[in-house]
Amino acid sequence: MRLSVLLPYFNTPWPLLQAQLDSIARADVRDFAGAELLLVDDGSDAALADAVDAWTRMSPWPVRHLHHDGNRGLANALNTAMAAANGDWLAFADGDDLTHPQRFSVQAAYLSAHPDLVAAGADMIELLPDGRRGRCRRFPQDDAGIRVELLFYCAMAQPALMLRRATWERLDVWRTPGMGMAEDWDFFIRLAERGRLGSCGVPLVDYRLHPAQMTAALSPGQPHPAVLALWRQQLVAMGVAVDDDLLAVHAALSPYWLWPSGDVANRPAPQDLERWRDALLAANGVSARYAAVSLQARIDYLLTMNRELTLLDGVIQERLFDSL
């Protein structure tokens, strides 16, 4: 079985991109019949593309370096890479992250052991701006859990994704341009509607945090329009009669920002929470879009966290009042 690693980039700072390229070059690919690195320059400055070309000439891997005639966006760059890849396994990578040496062999072994899956994800270690490694971002592992979590946030990590090419080609699911920070999430939602997903349950990527990330400049109190659209789309598909108030509750509870209970500064009133819970469970009881046990467990968790945080607020406010 052959491996294709897909890495699009657009003006990624060279020290970060070089570190990622070096980490990929050091990865263990002995279990594969062949491996290639497919780079897509999405209209970067000429100096960066030249630096990448110089690196490719020294690479121990076969490298193909494709170029867009201008910046077409990440979705189009990934579509270009997927269309051009030759491998049986397609592994995605971001230009500013770091790849663990065992990543590709672990994910290919996982997919081989689970032939019903089209894709395998993995957990990620946060790489802090000062270079220290931080917390582990963990994702659900089984298909039912991933599908339910996708109702609330992007429950797989694109920089840690591997696709089984033969199954993906039959499903014919591509990236949708123009969705900004919701592009990854949209891709996984559509992939889950046509195939089965899983995750290895171990960290295989160091995910770099930096101020230039799209999520860094966004407020959880004002979700991106594409994020709101995906929440609404999925609730409607489940059979929920969505209005603005119900959508606001869903947005406040959804851990899209990788917080345990969504927007902690904007917790809904108890009656609004009950209405939201009852609407989701009743609709899913008819449509059976999600595994009932998984959906109930996720809703219970979010409501429990909301109650605990509300009680904590009360304790903090009492202490502040007593100190005056």
mmCIF file of C-alpha atoms in Angstrom:
data_model
loop_
_atom_site.group_PDB
_atom_site.id
_atom_site.type_symbol
_atom_site.label_atom_id
_atom_site.label_comp_id
_atom_site.label_asym_id
_atom_site.label_seq_id
_atom_site.Cartn_x
_atom_site.Cartn_y
_atom_site.Cartn_z
ATOM 1 C CA MET A 1 0.000 0.000 0.000
ATOM 2 C CA ARG A 2 1.269 3.451 -0.949
ATOM 3 C CA LEU A 3 1.109 6.691 1.032
ATOM 4 C CA SER A 4 0.499 10.237 -0.189
ATOM 5 C CA VAL A 5 1.017 13.097 2.273
ATOM 6 C CA LEU A 6 -0.888 16.223 1.195
ATOM 7 C CA LEU A 7 0.388 19.603 2.342
ATOM 8 C CA PRO A 8 -0.995 22.859 0.912
ATOM 9 C CA TYR A 9 0.585 26.122 1.999
ATOM 10 C CA PHE A 10 0.144 29.852 1.490
ATOM 11 C CA ASN A 11 2.865 32.179 2.763
ATOM 12 C CA THR A 12 3.505 30.025 5.820
ATOM 13 C CA PRO A 13 6.595 31.424 7.595
ATOM 14 C CA TRP A 14 9.527 29.416 6.266
ATOM 15 C CA PRO A 15 10.938 28.361 9.677
ATOM 16 C CA LEU A 16 7.555 26.816 10.570
ATOM 17 C CA LEU A 17 7.035 25.203 7.172
ATOM 18 C CA GLN A 18 10.597 23.861 7.142
ATOM 19 C CA ALA A 19 10.103 22.341 10.611
ATOM 20 C CA GLN A 20 6.977 20.553 9.393
ATOM 21 C CA LEU A 21 8.663 19.337 6.196
ATOM 22 C CA ASP A 22 11.586 18.025 8.231
ATOM 23 C CA SER A 23 9.247 16.220 10.631
ATOM 24 C CA ILE A 24 7.460 14.541 7.719
ATOM 25 C CA ALA A 25 10.788 13.535 6.180
ATOM 26 C CA ARG A 26 11.734 11.866 9.479
ATOM 27 C CA ALA A 27 8.475 9.881 9.705
ATOM 28 C CA ASP A 28 8.622 6.097 9.633
ATOM 29 C CA VAL A 29 7.267 4.884 6.280
ATOM 30 C CA ARG A 30 8.844 1.426 6.227
ATOM 31 C CA ASP A 31 5.400 -0.221 6.287
ATOM 32 C CA PHE A 32 4.441 1.326 2.934
ATOM 33 C CA ALA A 33 5.253 0.098 -0.561
ATOM 34 C CA GLY A 34 5.963 3.714 -1.479
ATOM 35 C CA ALA A 35 5.487 7.220 -0.113
ATOM 36 C CA GLU A 36 5.219 10.637 -1.735
ATOM 37 C CA LEU A 37 4.907 14.181 -0.445
ATOM 38 C CA LEU A 38 2.512 16.299 -2.490
ATOM 39 C CA LEU A 39 2.929 20.037 -1.895
ATOM 40 C CA VAL A 40 0.492 22.640 -3.225
ATOM 41 C CA ASP A 41 1.725 26.226 -3.323
ATOM 42 C CA ASP A 42 -1.499 28.248 -3.189
ATOM 43 C CA GLY A 43 -0.051 31.430 -4.664
ATOM 44 C CA SER A 44 2.700 32.119 -2.118
ATOM 45 C CA ASP A 45 5.455 34.661 -2.530
ATOM 46 C CA ALA A 46 8.120 33.504 -4.972
ATOM 47 C CA ALA A 47 10.828 33.492 -2.285
ATOM 48 C CA LEU A 48 8.918 30.953 -0.206
ATOM 49 C CA ALA A 49 8.223 28.702 -3.174
ATOM 50 C CA ASP A 50 11.936 28.854 -4.045
ATOM 51 C CA ALA A 51 12.873 27.865 -0.493
ATOM 52 C CA VAL A 52 10.487 24.906 -0.708
ATOM 53 C CA ASP A 53 11.999 23.889 -4.059
ATOM 54 C CA ALA A 54 15.465 23.961 -2.514
ATOM 55 C CA TRP A 55 14.239 21.742 0.335
ATOM 56 C CA THR A 56 12.643 19.250 -2.069
ATOM 57 C CA ARG A 57 15.962 18.734 -3.853
ATOM 58 C CA MET A 58 17.423 17.455 -0.575
ATOM 59 C CA SER A 59 14.365 15.483 0.549
ATOM 60 C CA PRO A 60 14.666 11.731 1.171
ATOM 61 C CA TRP A 61 11.072 11.418 -0.107
ATOM 62 C CA PRO A 62 9.773 11.725 -3.666
ATOM 63 C CA VAL A 63 8.161 15.173 -3.771
ATOM 64 C CA ARG A 64 5.755 16.769 -6.225
ATOM 65 C CA HIS A 65 5.405 20.530 -5.895
ATOM 66 C CA LEU A 66 2.251 21.902 -7.554
ATOM 67 C CA HIS A 67 1.520 25.608 -7.947
ATOM 68 C CA HIS A 68 -1.704 27.608 -8.156
ATOM 69 C CA ASP A 69 -1.584 30.769 -10.262
ATOM 70 C CA GLY A 70 -2.793 32.907 -7.367
ATOM 71 C CA ASN A 71 -4.373 32.285 -3.999
ATOM 72 C CA ARG A 72 -7.465 30.088 -4.427
ATOM 73 C CA GLY A 73 -8.002 29.197 -0.772
ATOM 74 C CA LEU A 74 -7.395 26.123 1.344
ATOM 75 C CA ALA A 75 -10.374 24.122 0.075
ATOM 76 C CA ASN A 76 -9.272 24.424 -3.535
ATOM 77 C CA ALA A 77 -5.667 23.649 -2.620
ATOM 78 C CA LEU A 78 -6.729 20.465 -0.821
ATOM 79 C CA ASN A 79 -8.966 19.476 -3.737
ATOM 80 C CA THR A 80 -5.973 19.907 -6.058
ATOM 81 C CA ALA A 81 -3.864 17.711 -3.792
ATOM 82 C CA MET A 82 -6.498 14.979 -3.440
ATOM 83 C CA ALA A 83 -7.070 14.860 -7.181
ATOM 84 C CA ALA A 84 -3.348 14.549 -7.915
ATOM 85 C CA ALA A 85 -2.419 12.011 -5.223
ATOM 86 C CA ASN A 86 -1.317 8.508 -6.194
ATOM 87 C CA GLY A 87 -1.378 6.824 -2.787
ATOM 88 C CA ASP A 88 -3.775 4.272 -1.323
ATOM 89 C CA TRP A 89 -3.717 6.285 1.919
ATOM 90 C CA LEU A 90 -4.113 10.085 1.781
ATOM 91 C CA ALA A 91 -2.687 11.811 4.877
ATOM 92 C CA PHE A 92 -3.399 15.515 5.391
ATOM 93 C CA ALA A 93 -0.898 17.889 7.007
ATOM 94 C CA ASP A 94 -0.792 21.611 7.777
ATOM 95 C CA GLY A 95 2.285 23.672 7.042
ATOM 96 C CA ASP A 96 2.772 25.055 10.548
ATOM 97 C CA ASP A 97 2.289 21.860 12.595
ATOM 98 C CA LEU A 98 4.660 18.990 13.396
ATOM 99 C CA THR A 99 4.216 15.318 12.469
ATOM 100 C CA HIS A 100 5.048 12.578 14.964
ATOM 101 C CA PRO A 101 7.401 9.907 13.548
ATOM 102 C CA GLN A 102 4.894 7.051 13.935
ATOM 103 C CA ARG A 103 1.860 8.955 12.665
ATOM 104 C CA PHE A 104 1.426 7.413 9.213
ATOM 105 C CA SER A 105 2.147 3.829 10.211
ATOM 106 C CA VAL A 106 -0.242 4.023 13.187
ATOM 107 C CA GLN A 107 -3.095 5.443 11.124
ATOM 108 C CA ALA A 108 -2.624 3.022 8.228
ATOM 109 C CA ALA A 109 -2.608 0.103 10.673
ATOM 110 C CA TYR A 110 -5.770 1.448 12.294
ATOM 111 C CA LEU A 111 -7.568 1.736 8.952
ATOM 112 C CA SER A 112 -6.398 -1.736 7.952
ATOM 113 C CA ALA A 113 -7.845 -3.120 11.191
ATOM 114 C CA HIS A 114 -11.154 -1.275 10.566
ATOM 115 C CA PRO A 115 -11.972 -1.901 6.896
ATOM 116 C CA ASP A 116 -15.427 -0.299 7.253
ATOM 117 C CA LEU A 117 -13.922 3.172 7.831
ATOM 118 C CA VAL A 118 -13.259 5.756 5.142
ATOM 119 C CA ALA A 119 -11.124 7.955 7.396
ATOM 120 C CA ALA A 120 -9.064 7.881 10.566
ATOM 121 C CA GLY A 121 -8.367 10.858 12.781
ATOM 122 C CA ALA A 122 -6.046 11.272 15.749
ATOM 123 C CA ASP A 123 -5.536 13.454 18.798
ATOM 124 C CA MET A 124 -3.164 16.418 18.798
ATOM 125 C CA ILE A 125 -0.760 18.015 21.270
ATOM 126 C CA GLU A 126 -0.973 21.792 21.433
ATOM 127 C CA LEU A 127 2.318 23.487 20.601
ATOM 128 C CA LEU A 128 2.401 26.815 22.437
ATOM 129 C CA PRO A 129 3.843 30.001 20.890
ATOM 130 C CA ASP A 130 6.895 29.771 23.148
ATOM 131 C CA GLY A 131 7.654 26.260 21.847
ATOM 132 C CA ARG A 132 6.400 24.343 24.875
ATOM 133 C CA ARG A 133 3.998 21.450 24.389
ATOM 134 C CA GLY A 134 0.656 21.959 26.126
ATOM 135 C CA ARG A 135 -2.557 20.013 26.573
ATOM 136 C CA CYS A 136 -3.774 17.175 24.380
ATOM 137 C CA ARG A 137 -6.807 17.862 22.219
ATOM 138 C CA ARG A 138 -8.771 14.619 22.312
ATOM 139 C CA PHE A 139 -11.484 13.677 19.837
ATOM 140 C CA PRO A 140 -14.201 10.991 19.893
ATOM 141 C CA GLN A 141 -13.079 7.627 18.559
ATOM 142 C CA ASP A 142 -16.105 5.683 17.272
ATOM 143 C CA ASP A 143 -18.351 6.550 14.351
ATOM 144 C CA ALA A 144 -21.481 7.099 16.456
ATOM 145 C CA GLY A 145 -19.639 9.426 18.817
ATOM 146 C CA ILE A 146 -18.038 11.405 16.000
ATOM 147 C CA ARG A 147 -21.388 11.864 14.246
ATOM 148 C CA VAL A 148 -23.019 13.218 17.410
ATOM 149 C CA GLU A 149 -20.089 15.516 18.197
ATOM 150 C CA LEU A 150 -20.227 16.939 14.658
ATOM 151 C CA LEU A 151 -23.647 18.302 15.595
ATOM 152 C CA PHE A 152 -21.817 20.654 17.973
ATOM 153 C CA TYR A 153 -18.300 21.284 16.649
ATOM 154 C CA CYS A 154 -15.600 20.041 14.270
ATOM 155 C CA ALA A 155 -15.061 16.647 15.915
ATOM 156 C CA MET A 156 -12.092 15.568 13.796
ATOM 157 C CA ALA A 157 -8.812 17.350 13.121
ATOM 158 C CA GLN A 158 -7.960 17.994 9.470
ATOM 159 C CA PRO A 159 -4.186 18.185 10.219
ATOM 160 C CA ALA A 160 -4.396 14.644 11.660
ATOM 161 C CA LEU A 161 -6.630 13.041 9.009
ATOM 162 C CA MET A 162 -5.954 9.996 6.864
ATOM 163 C CA LEU A 163 -8.365 8.860 4.134
ATOM 164 C CA ARG A 164 -8.709 5.444 2.573
ATOM 165 C CA ARG A 165 -8.487 6.592 -1.023
ATOM 166 C CA ALA A 166 -10.529 3.784 -2.655
ATOM 167 C CA THR A 167 -13.517 4.350 -0.347
ATOM 168 C CA TRP A 168 -13.250 8.136 -0.514
ATOM 169 C CA GLU A 169 -13.270 8.064 -4.325
ATOM 170 C CA ARG A 170 -16.514 6.055 -4.295
ATOM 171 C CA LEU A 171 -18.104 8.526 -1.877
ATOM 172 C CA ASP A 172 -16.941 11.498 -4.010
ATOM 173 C CA VAL A 173 -16.815 14.016 -1.133
ATOM 174 C CA TRP A 174 -14.684 17.080 -1.827
ATOM 175 C CA ARG A 175 -13.929 20.280 0.046
ATOM 176 C CA THR A 176 -16.356 23.217 -0.301
ATOM 177 C CA PRO A 177 -14.595 26.542 -0.986
ATOM 178 C CA GLY A 178 -15.678 29.793 0.597
ATOM 179 C CA MET A 179 -16.677 28.559 4.067
ATOM 180 C CA GLY A 180 -13.745 30.068 5.914
ATOM 181 C CA MET A 181 -13.073 28.503 9.289
ATOM 182 C CA ALA A 182 -15.989 26.053 8.826
ATOM 183 C CA GLU A 183 -14.459 24.286 5.792
ATOM 184 C CA ASP A 184 -12.996 21.379 7.776
ATOM 185 C CA TRP A 185 -16.209 20.874 9.732
ATOM 186 C CA ASP A 186 -18.367 20.939 6.606
ATOM 187 C CA PHE A 187 -16.128 18.334 4.965
ATOM 188 C CA PHE A 188 -16.394 15.962 7.931
ATOM 189 C CA ILE A 189 -20.171 16.372 8.171
ATOM 190 C CA ARG A 190 -20.627 15.411 4.536
ATOM 191 C CA LEU A 191 -18.113 12.582 4.829
ATOM 192 C CA ALA A 192 -19.982 11.205 7.876
ATOM 193 C CA GLU A 193 -23.273 11.255 5.977
ATOM 194 C CA ARG A 194 -21.855 8.862 3.370
ATOM 195 C CA GLY A 195 -19.191 6.842 5.175
ATOM 196 C CA ARG A 196 -17.978 5.721 8.576
ATOM 197 C CA LEU A 197 -15.338 7.590 10.546
ATOM 198 C CA GLY A 198 -12.989 6.684 13.394
ATOM 199 C CA SER A 199 -10.056 8.002 15.358
ATOM 200 C CA CYS A 200 -6.938 6.270 16.659
ATOM 201 C CA GLY A 201 -7.306 7.804 20.117
ATOM 202 C CA VAL A 202 -3.618 8.752 20.409
ATOM 203 C CA PRO A 203 -1.813 12.057 19.688
ATOM 204 C CA LEU A 204 0.048 11.941 16.380
ATOM 205 C CA VAL A 205 0.438 15.656 15.543
ATOM 206 C CA ASP A 206 1.751 18.723 17.376
ATOM 207 C CA TYR A 207 -0.792 21.459 16.630
ATOM 208 C CA ARG A 208 0.824 24.901 16.666
ATOM 209 C CA LEU A 209 -1.081 27.745 18.338
ATOM 210 C CA HIS A 210 -0.383 31.244 17.059
ATOM 211 C CA PRO A 211 -2.192 34.611 16.780
ATOM 212 C CA ALA A 212 -2.643 34.316 12.988
ATOM 213 C CA GLN A 213 -5.076 31.381 13.260
ATOM 214 C CA MET A 214 -8.622 32.111 12.105
ATOM 215 C CA THR A 215 -10.118 31.057 15.440
ATOM 216 C CA ALA A 216 -7.826 33.376 17.394
ATOM 217 C CA ALA A 217 -9.577 36.500 16.103
ATOM 218 C CA LEU A 218 -13.161 35.279 16.546
ATOM 219 C CA SER A 219 -15.491 35.728 19.487
ATOM 220 C CA PRO A 220 -17.466 32.746 20.798
ATOM 221 C CA GLY A 221 -20.299 35.161 21.482
ATOM 222 C CA GLN A 222 -20.473 35.993 17.768
ATOM 223 C CA PRO A 223 -20.025 32.734 15.804
ATOM 224 C CA HIS A 224 -18.913 32.845 12.192
ATOM 225 C CA PRO A 225 -21.935 32.873 9.815
ATOM 226 C CA ALA A 226 -20.783 29.600 8.242
ATOM 227 C CA VAL A 227 -20.652 27.996 11.706
ATOM 228 C CA LEU A 228 -24.204 29.155 12.459
ATOM 229 C CA ALA A 229 -25.313 27.817 9.089
ATOM 230 C CA LEU A 230 -23.853 24.369 9.813
ATOM 231 C CA TRP A 231 -25.518 24.224 13.224
ATOM 232 C CA ARG A 232 -28.861 25.163 11.673
ATOM 233 C CA GLN A 233 -28.420 22.764 8.748
ATOM 234 C CA GLN A 234 -27.752 19.791 11.007
ATOM 235 C CA LEU A 235 -30.588 20.561 13.405
ATOM 236 C CA VAL A 236 -33.022 20.874 10.511
ATOM 237 C CA ALA A 237 -31.746 17.581 9.050
ATOM 238 C CA MET A 238 -32.496 15.959 12.415
ATOM 239 C CA GLY A 239 -36.048 17.292 12.234
ATOM 240 C CA VAL A 240 -35.793 20.165 14.714
ATOM 241 C CA ALA A 241 -38.002 23.205 14.111
ATOM 242 C CA VAL A 242 -35.209 25.760 14.450
ATOM 243 C CA ASP A 243 -35.825 29.377 15.438
ATOM 244 C CA ASP A 244 -33.299 32.032 16.404
ATOM 245 C CA ASP A 245 -33.747 31.471 20.149
ATOM 246 C CA LEU A 246 -33.181 27.726 19.925
ATOM 247 C CA LEU A 247 -30.180 28.233 17.657
ATOM 248 C CA ALA A 248 -28.711 30.696 20.158
ATOM 249 C CA VAL A 249 -28.961 28.064 22.914
ATOM 250 C CA HIS A 250 -27.294 25.477 20.692
ATOM 251 C CA ALA A 251 -24.523 27.932 19.837
ATOM 252 C CA ALA A 252 -23.957 28.822 23.491
ATOM 253 C CA LEU A 253 -23.694 25.173 24.548
ATOM 254 C CA SER A 254 -21.667 23.869 21.622
ATOM 255 C CA PRO A 255 -17.969 23.362 22.470
ATOM 256 C CA TYR A 256 -16.952 24.657 19.056
ATOM 257 C CA TRP A 257 -14.230 26.712 20.718
ATOM 258 C CA LEU A 258 -12.854 23.622 22.506
ATOM 259 C CA TRP A 259 -14.301 24.738 25.813
ATOM 260 C CA PRO A 260 -16.078 21.977 27.770
ATOM 261 C CA SER A 261 -19.480 23.650 27.645
ATOM 262 C CA GLY A 262 -19.474 26.237 24.900
ATOM 263 C CA ASP A 263 -19.670 29.975 25.560
ATOM 264 C CA VAL A 264 -19.180 30.201 29.331
ATOM 265 C CA ALA A 265 -19.997 33.921 29.313
ATOM 266 C CA ASN A 266 -23.442 33.440 27.769
ATOM 267 C CA ARG A 267 -25.222 30.608 29.564
ATOM 268 C CA PRO A 268 -28.917 30.241 28.664
ATOM 269 C CA ALA A 269 -31.815 30.343 31.121
ATOM 270 C CA PRO A 270 -33.069 26.993 32.539
ATOM 271 C CA GLN A 271 -36.335 27.100 30.605
ATOM 272 C CA ASP A 272 -34.472 27.712 27.353
ATOM 273 C CA LEU A 273 -32.175 24.772 28.089
ATOM 274 C CA GLU A 274 -35.153 22.486 28.688
ATOM 275 C CA ARG A 275 -36.817 23.579 25.456
ATOM 276 C CA TRP A 276 -33.590 22.947 23.529
ATOM 277 C CA ARG A 277 -33.059 19.511 25.092
ATOM 278 C CA ASP A 278 -36.644 18.393 24.504
ATOM 279 C CA ALA A 279 -36.610 19.614 20.894
ATOM 280 C CA LEU A 280 -33.432 17.698 20.011
ATOM 281 C CA LEU A 281 -34.426 14.456 21.726
ATOM 282 C CA ALA A 282 -37.960 14.495 20.294
ATOM 283 C CA ALA A 283 -36.745 15.176 16.756
ATOM 284 C CA ASN A 284 -34.083 12.478 16.928
ATOM 285 C CA GLY A 285 -36.628 10.051 18.315
ATOM 286 C CA VAL A 286 -38.465 10.359 14.995
ATOM 287 C CA SER A 287 -35.585 10.753 12.522
ATOM 288 C CA ALA A 288 -33.083 8.442 14.307
ATOM 289 C CA ARG A 289 -30.324 10.499 12.686
ATOM 290 C CA TYR A 290 -28.009 9.966 15.653
ATOM 291 C CA ALA A 291 -27.437 7.064 18.022
ATOM 292 C CA ALA A 292 -29.894 7.823 20.849
ATOM 293 C CA VAL A 293 -27.507 6.811 23.631
ATOM 294 C CA SER A 294 -24.664 8.948 22.261
ATOM 295 C CA LEU A 295 -26.892 11.996 21.754
ATOM 296 C CA GLN A 296 -28.439 11.696 25.217
ATOM 297 C CA ALA A 297 -24.995 11.367 26.806
ATOM 298 C CA ARG A 298 -23.696 14.478 25.031
ATOM 299 C CA ILE A 299 -26.741 16.556 25.957
ATOM 300 C CA ASP A 300 -26.562 15.406 29.592
ATOM 301 C CA TYR A 301 -22.889 16.338 29.755
ATOM 302 C CA LEU A 302 -23.443 19.814 28.346
ATOM 303 C CA LEU A 303 -26.364 20.513 30.682
ATOM 304 C CA THR A 304 -24.420 19.229 33.705
ATOM 305 C CA MET A 305 -21.465 21.440 32.864
ATOM 306 C CA ASN A 306 -23.782 24.409 32.415
ATOM 307 C CA ARG A 307 -25.332 23.845 35.876
ATOM 308 C CA GLU A 308 -21.940 23.433 37.544
ATOM 309 C CA LEU A 309 -20.565 26.580 35.971
ATOM 310 C CA THR A 310 -23.688 28.524 36.944
ATOM 311 C CA LEU A 311 -23.289 27.386 40.566
ATOM 312 C CA LEU A 312 -19.614 28.357 40.430
ATOM 313 C CA ASP A 313 -20.593 31.813 39.225
ATOM 314 C CA GLY A 314 -22.885 32.167 42.232
ATOM 315 C CA VAL A 315 -20.118 31.202 44.649
ATOM 316 C CA ILE A 316 -17.676 33.650 43.031
ATOM 317 C CA GLN A 317 -20.231 36.473 43.129
ATOM 318 C CA GLU A 318 -20.994 35.791 46.812
ATOM 319 C CA ARG A 319 -17.289 35.932 47.662
ATOM 320 C CA LEU A 320 -16.880 39.170 45.738
ATOM 321 C CA PHE A 321 -19.879 40.668 47.554
ATOM 322 C CA ASP A 322 -18.535 39.559 50.970
ATOM 323 C CA SER A 323 -15.195 41.197 50.204
ATOM 324 C CA LEU A 324 -16.693 44.625 49.573
#
